[in-house]
JSON list of C-alpha atoms in Angstrom, two decimals:
[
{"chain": "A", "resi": 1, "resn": "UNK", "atom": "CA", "xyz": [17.92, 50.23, -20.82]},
{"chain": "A", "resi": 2, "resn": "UNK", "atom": "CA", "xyz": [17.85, 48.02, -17.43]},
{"chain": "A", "resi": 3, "resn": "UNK", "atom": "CA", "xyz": [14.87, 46.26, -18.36]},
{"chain": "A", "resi": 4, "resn": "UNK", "atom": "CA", "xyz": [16.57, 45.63, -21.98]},
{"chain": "A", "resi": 5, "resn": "UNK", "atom": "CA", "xyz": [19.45, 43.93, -20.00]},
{"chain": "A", "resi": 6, "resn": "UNK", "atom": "CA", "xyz": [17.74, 41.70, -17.82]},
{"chain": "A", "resi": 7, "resn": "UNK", "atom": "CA", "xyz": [15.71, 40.42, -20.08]},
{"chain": "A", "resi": 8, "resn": "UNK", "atom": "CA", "xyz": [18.77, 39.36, -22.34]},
{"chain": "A", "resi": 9, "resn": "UNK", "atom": "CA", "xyz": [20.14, 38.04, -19.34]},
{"chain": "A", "resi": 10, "resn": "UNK", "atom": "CA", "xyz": [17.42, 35.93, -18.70]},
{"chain": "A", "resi": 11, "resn": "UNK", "atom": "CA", "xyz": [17.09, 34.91, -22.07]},
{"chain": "A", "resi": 12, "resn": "UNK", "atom": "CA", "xyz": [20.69, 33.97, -22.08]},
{"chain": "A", "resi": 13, "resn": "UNK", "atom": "CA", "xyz": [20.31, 31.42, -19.07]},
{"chain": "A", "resi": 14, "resn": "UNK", "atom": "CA", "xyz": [17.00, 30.53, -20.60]},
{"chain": "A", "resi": 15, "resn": "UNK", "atom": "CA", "xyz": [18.30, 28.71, -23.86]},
{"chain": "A", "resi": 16, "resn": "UNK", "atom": "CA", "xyz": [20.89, 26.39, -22.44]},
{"chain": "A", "resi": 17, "resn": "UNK", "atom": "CA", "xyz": [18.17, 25.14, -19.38]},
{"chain": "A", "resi": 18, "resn": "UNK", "atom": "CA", "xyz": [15.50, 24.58, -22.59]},
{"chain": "A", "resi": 19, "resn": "UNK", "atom": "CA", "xyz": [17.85, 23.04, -24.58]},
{"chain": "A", "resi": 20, "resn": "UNK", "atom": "CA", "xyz": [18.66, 20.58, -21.66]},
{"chain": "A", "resi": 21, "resn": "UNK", "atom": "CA", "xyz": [15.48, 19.82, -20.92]},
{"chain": "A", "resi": 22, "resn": "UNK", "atom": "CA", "xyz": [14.50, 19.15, -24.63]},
{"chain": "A", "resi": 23, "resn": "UNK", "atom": "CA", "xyz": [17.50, 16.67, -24.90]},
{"chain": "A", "resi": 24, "resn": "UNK", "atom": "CA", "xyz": [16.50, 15.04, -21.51]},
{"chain": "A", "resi": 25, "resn": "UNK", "atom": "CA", "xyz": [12.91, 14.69, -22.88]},
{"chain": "A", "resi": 26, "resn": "UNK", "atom": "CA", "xyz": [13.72, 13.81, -26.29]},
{"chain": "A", "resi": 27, "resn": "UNK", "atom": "CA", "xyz": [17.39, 12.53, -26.77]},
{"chain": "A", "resi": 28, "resn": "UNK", "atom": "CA", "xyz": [18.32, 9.13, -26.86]},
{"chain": "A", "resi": 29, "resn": "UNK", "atom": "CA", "xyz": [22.19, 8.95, -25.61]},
{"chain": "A", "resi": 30, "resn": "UNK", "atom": "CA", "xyz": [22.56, 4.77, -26.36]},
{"chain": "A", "resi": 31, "resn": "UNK", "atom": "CA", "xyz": [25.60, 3.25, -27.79]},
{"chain": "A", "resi": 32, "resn": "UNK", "atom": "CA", "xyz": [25.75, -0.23, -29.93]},
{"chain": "A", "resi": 33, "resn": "UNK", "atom": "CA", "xyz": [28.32, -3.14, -29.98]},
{"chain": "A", "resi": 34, "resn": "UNK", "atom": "CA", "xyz": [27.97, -4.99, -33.56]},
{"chain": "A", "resi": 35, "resn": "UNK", "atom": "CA", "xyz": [28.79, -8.04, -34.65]},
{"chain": "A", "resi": 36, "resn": "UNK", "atom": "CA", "xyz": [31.80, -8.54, -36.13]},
{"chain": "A", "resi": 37, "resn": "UNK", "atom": "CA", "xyz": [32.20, -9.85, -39.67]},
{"chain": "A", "resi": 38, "resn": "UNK", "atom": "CA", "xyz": [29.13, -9.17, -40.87]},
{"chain": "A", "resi": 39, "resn": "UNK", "atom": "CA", "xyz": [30.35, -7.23, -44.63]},
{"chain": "A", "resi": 40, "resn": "UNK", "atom": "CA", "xyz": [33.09, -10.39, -44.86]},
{"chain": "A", "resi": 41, "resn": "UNK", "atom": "CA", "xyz": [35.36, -12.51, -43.60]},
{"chain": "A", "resi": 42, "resn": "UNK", "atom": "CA", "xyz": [39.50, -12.32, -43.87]},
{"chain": "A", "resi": 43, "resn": "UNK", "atom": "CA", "xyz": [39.84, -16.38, -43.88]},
{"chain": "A", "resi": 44, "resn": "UNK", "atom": "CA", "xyz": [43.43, -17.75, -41.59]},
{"chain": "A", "resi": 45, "resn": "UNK", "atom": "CA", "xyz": [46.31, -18.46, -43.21]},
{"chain": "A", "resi": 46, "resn": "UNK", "atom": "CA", "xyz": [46.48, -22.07, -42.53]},
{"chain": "A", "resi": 47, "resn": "UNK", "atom": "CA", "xyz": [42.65, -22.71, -41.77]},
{"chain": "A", "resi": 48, "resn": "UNK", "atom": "CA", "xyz": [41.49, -25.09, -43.87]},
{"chain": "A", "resi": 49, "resn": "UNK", "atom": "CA", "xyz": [37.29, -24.09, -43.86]},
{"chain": "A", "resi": 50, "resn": "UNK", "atom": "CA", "xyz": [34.96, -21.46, -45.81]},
{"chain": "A", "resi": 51, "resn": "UNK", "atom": "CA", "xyz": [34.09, -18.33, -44.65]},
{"chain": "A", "resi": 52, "resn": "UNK", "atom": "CA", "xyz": [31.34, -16.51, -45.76]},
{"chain": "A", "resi": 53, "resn": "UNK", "atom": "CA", "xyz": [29.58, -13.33, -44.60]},
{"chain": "A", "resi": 54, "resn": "UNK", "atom": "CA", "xyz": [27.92, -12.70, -42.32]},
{"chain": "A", "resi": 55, "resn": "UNK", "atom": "CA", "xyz": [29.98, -15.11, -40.16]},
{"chain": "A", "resi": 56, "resn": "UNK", "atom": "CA", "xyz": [27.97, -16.89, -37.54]},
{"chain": "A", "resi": 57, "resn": "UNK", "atom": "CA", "xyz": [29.66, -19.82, -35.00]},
{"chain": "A", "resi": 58, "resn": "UNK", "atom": "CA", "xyz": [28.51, -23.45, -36.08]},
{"chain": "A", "resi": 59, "resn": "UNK", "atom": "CA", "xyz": [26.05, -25.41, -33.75]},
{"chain": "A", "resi": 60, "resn": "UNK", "atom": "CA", "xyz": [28.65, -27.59, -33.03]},
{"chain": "A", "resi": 61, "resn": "UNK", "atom": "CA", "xyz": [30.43, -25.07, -31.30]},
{"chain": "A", "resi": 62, "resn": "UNK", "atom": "CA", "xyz": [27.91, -23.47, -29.28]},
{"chain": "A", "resi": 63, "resn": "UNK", "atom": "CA", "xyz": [26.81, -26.50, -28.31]},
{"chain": "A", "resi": 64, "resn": "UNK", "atom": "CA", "xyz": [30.48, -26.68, -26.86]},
{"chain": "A", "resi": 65, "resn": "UNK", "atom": "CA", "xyz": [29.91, -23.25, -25.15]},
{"chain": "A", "resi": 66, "resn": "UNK", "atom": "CA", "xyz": [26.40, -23.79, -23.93]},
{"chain": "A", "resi": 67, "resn": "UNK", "atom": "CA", "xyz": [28.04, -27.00, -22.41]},
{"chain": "A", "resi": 68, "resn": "UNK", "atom": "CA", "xyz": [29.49, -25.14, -19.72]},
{"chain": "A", "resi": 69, "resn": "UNK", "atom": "CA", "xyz": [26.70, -22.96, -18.93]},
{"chain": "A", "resi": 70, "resn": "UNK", "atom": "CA", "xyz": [23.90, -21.83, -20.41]},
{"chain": "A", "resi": 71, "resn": "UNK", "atom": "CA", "xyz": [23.88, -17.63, -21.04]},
{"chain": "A", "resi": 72, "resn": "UNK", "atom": "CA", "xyz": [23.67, -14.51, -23.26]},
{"chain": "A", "resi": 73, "resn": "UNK", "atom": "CA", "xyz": [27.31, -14.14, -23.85]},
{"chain": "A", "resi": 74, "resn": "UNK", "atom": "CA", "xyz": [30.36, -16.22, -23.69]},
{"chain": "A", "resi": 75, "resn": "UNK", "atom": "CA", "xyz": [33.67, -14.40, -22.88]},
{"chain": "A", "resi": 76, "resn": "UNK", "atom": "CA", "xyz": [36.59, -17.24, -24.38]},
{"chain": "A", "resi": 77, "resn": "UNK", "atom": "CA", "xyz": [39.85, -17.12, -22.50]},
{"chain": "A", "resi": 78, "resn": "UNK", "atom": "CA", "xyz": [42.96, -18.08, -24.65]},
{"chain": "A", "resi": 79, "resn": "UNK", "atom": "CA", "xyz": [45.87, -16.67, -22.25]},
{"chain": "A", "resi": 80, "resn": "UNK", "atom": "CA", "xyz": [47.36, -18.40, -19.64]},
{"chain": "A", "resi": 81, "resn": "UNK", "atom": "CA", "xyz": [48.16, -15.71, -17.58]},
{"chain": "A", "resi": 82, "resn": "UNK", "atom": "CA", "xyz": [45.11, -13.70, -16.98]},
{"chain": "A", "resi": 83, "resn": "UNK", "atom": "CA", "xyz": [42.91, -14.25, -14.08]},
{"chain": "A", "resi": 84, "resn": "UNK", "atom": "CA", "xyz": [39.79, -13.02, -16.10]},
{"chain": "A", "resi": 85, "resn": "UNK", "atom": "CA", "xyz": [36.91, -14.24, -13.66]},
{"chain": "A", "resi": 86, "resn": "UNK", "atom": "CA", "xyz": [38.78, -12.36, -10.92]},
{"chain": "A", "resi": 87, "resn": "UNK", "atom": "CA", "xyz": [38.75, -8.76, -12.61]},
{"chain": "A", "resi": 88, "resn": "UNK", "atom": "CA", "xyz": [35.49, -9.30, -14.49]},
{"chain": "A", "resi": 89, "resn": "UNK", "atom": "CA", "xyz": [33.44, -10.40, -11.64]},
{"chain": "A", "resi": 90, "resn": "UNK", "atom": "CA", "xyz": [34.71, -7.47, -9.81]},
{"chain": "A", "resi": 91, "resn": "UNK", "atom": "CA", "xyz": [33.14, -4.99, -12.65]},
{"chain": "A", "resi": 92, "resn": "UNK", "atom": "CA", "xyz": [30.32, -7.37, -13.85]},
{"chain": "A", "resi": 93, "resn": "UNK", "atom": "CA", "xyz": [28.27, -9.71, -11.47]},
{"chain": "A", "resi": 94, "resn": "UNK", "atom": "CA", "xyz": [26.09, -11.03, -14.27]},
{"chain": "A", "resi": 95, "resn": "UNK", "atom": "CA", "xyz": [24.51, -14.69, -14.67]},
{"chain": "A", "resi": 96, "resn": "UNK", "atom": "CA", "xyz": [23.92, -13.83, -18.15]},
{"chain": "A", "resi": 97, "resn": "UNK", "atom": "CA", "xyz": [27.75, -14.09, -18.99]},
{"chain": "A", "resi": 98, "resn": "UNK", "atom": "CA", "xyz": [30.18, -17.44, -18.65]},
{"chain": "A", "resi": 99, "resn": "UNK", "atom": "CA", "xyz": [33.61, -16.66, -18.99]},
{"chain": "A", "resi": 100, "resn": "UNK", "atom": "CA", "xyz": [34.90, -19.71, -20.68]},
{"chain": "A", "resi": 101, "resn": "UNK", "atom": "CA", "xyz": [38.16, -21.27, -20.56]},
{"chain": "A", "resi": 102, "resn": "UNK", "atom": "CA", "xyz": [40.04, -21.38, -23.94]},
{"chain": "A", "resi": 103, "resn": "UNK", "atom": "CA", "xyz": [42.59, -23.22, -23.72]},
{"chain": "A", "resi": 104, "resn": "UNK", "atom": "CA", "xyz": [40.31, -25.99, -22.38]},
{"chain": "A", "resi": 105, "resn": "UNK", "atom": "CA", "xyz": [38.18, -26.07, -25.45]},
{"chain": "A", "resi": 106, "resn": "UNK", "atom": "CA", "xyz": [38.70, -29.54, -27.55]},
{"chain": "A", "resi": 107, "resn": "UNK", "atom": "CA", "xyz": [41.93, -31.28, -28.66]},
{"chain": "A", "resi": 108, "resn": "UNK", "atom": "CA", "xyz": [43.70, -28.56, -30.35]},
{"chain": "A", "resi": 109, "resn": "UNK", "atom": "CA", "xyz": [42.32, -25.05, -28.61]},
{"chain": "A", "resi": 110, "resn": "UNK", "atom": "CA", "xyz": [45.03, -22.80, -30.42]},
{"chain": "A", "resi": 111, "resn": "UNK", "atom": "CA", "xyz": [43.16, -24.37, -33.83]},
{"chain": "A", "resi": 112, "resn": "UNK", "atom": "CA", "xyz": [39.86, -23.10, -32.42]},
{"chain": "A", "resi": 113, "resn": "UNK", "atom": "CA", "xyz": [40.78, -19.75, -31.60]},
{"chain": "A", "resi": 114, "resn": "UNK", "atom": "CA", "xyz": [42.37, -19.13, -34.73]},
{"chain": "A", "resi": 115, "resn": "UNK", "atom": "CA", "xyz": [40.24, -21.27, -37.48]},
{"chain": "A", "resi": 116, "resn": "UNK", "atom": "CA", "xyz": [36.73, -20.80, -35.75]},
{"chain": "A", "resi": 117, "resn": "UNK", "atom": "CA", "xyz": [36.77, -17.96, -33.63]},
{"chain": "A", "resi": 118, "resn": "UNK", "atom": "CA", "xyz": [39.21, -15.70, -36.12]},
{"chain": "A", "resi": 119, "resn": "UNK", "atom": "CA", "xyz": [41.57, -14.52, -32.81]},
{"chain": "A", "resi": 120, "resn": "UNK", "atom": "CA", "xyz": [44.75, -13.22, -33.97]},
{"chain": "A", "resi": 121, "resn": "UNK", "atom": "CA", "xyz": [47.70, -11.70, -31.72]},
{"chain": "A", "resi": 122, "resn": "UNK", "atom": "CA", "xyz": [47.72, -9.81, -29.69]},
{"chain": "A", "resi": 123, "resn": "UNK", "atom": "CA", "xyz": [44.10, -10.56, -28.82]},
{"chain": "A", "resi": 124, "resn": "UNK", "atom": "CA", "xyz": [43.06, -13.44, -26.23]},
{"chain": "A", "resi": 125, "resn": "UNK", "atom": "CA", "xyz": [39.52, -12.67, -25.32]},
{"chain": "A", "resi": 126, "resn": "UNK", "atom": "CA", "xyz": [36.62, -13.16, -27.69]},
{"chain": "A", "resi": 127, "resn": "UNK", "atom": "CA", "xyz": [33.01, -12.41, -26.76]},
{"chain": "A", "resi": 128, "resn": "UNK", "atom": "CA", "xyz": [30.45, -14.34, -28.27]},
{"chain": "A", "resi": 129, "resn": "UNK", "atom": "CA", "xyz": [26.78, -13.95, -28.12]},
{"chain": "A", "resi": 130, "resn": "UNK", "atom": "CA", "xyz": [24.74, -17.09, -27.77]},
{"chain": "A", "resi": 131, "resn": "UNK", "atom": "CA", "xyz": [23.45, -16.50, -31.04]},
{"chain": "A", "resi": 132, "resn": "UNK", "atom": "CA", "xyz": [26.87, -17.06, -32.39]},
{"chain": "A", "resi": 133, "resn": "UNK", "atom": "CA", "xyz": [28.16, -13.95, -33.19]},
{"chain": "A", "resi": 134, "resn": "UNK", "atom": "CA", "xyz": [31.43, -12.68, -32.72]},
{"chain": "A", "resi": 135, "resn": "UNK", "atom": "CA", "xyz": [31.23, -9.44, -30.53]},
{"chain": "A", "resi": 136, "resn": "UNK", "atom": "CA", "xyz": [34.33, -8.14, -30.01]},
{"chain": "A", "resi": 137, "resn": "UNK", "atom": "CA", "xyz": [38.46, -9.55, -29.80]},
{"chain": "A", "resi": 138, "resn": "UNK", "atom": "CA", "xyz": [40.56, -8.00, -26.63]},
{"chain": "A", "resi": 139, "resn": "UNK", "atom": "CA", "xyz": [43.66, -8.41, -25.66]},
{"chain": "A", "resi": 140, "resn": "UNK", "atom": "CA", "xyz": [43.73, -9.17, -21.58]},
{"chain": "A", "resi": 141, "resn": "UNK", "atom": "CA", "xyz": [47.49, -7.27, -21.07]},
{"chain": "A", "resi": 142, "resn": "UNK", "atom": "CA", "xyz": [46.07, -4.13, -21.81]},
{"chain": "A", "resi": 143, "resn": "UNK", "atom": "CA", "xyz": [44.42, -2.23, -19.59]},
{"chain": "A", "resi": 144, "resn": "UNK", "atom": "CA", "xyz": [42.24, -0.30, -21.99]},
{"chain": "A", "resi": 145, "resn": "UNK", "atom": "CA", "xyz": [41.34, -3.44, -24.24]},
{"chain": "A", "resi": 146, "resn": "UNK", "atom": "CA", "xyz": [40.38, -4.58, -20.39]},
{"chain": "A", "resi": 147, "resn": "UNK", "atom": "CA", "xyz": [37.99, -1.08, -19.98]},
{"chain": "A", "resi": 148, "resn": "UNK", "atom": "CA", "xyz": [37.03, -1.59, -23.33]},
{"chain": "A", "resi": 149, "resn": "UNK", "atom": "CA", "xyz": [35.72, -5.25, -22.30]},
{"chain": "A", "resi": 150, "resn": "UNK", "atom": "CA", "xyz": [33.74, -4.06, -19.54]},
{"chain": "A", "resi": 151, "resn": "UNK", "atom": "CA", "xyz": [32.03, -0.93, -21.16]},
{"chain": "A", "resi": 152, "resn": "UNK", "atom": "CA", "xyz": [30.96, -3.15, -24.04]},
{"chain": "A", "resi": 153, "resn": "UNK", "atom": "CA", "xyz": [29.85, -6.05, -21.66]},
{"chain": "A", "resi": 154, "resn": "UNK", "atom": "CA", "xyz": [27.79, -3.66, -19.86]},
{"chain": "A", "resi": 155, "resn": "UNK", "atom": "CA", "xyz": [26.20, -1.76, -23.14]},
{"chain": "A", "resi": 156, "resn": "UNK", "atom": "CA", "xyz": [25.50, -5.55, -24.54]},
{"chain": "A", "resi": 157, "resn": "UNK", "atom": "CA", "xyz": [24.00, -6.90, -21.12]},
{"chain": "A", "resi": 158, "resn": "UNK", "atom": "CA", "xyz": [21.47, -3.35, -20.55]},
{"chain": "A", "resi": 159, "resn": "UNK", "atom": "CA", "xyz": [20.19, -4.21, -24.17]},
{"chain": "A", "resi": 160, "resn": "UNK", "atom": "CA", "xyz": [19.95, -7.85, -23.61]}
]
């Protein structure tokens, strides 16, 4: 009877340390960050372009991006209030990411944001890839849009 219990026992503390070891060994554990309006496209009230799907930056503008530094992904600023170089740089020190100033951005940067990038309130942070894609809109106040930002950053730089 003895023998019968210790050899349930070990049994018992056998399966979880083999099922462990098979997920180490085998498992994947890797998250994604898509693009954004890839399915379609909700066009601006007051934008006067076409959208279509999937939605992609023009040259034009990337050429504006890659004007003021050449990487993988550009993080676009629209608030005036946020010191966004300070916090990210303190949770990502990456050459492969310019954080761009928005309201800098052409003649009318309130037109860009809402016509070409698609920002709408409460967001003021849009990461771009350099391919043009829209990655993800964040609003800078909150402090979980702000962890958000920096888990997806990281995700998108390790597959990058």
């Amino acid at each position: 009877m003895r023998g019968k219990k210790i050899l349930f026992l070990f049994l018992a503390l056998l399966l979880p340390v083999c099922i462990f070891l098979f997920l180490k060994i085998f498992g994947k554990n890797q998250f994604d960050v898509t693009p954004l309006h890839q399915e379609e496209v909700i066009a601006p009230v007051d934008c006067n372009l076409h959208y279509s799907a999937p939605y992609t930056l023009a040259d034009s503008t990337l050429r504006l991006f890659r004007g003021r530094g050449e990487a993988k992904f550009y993080l676009v600023n629209f608030s005036r209030d946020l010191d966004v170089p300070g916090w990210i740089d303190s949770e990502i020190n990456d050459p492969s990411l310019t954080i761009l100033d928005g309201l800098s951005l052409g003649t009318n940067p309130q037109q860009i944001g809402k016509c070409i990038l698609l920002l709408s309130p409460p967001s003021d942070l849009v990461l771009v890839d350099n391919q043009g894609s829209i990655r993800g809109y964040y609003n800078g106040a909150d402090l979980d849009e702000r962890d958000r930002l920096v888990v997806e950053l990281k995700i998108l730089l390790k597959q990058y």
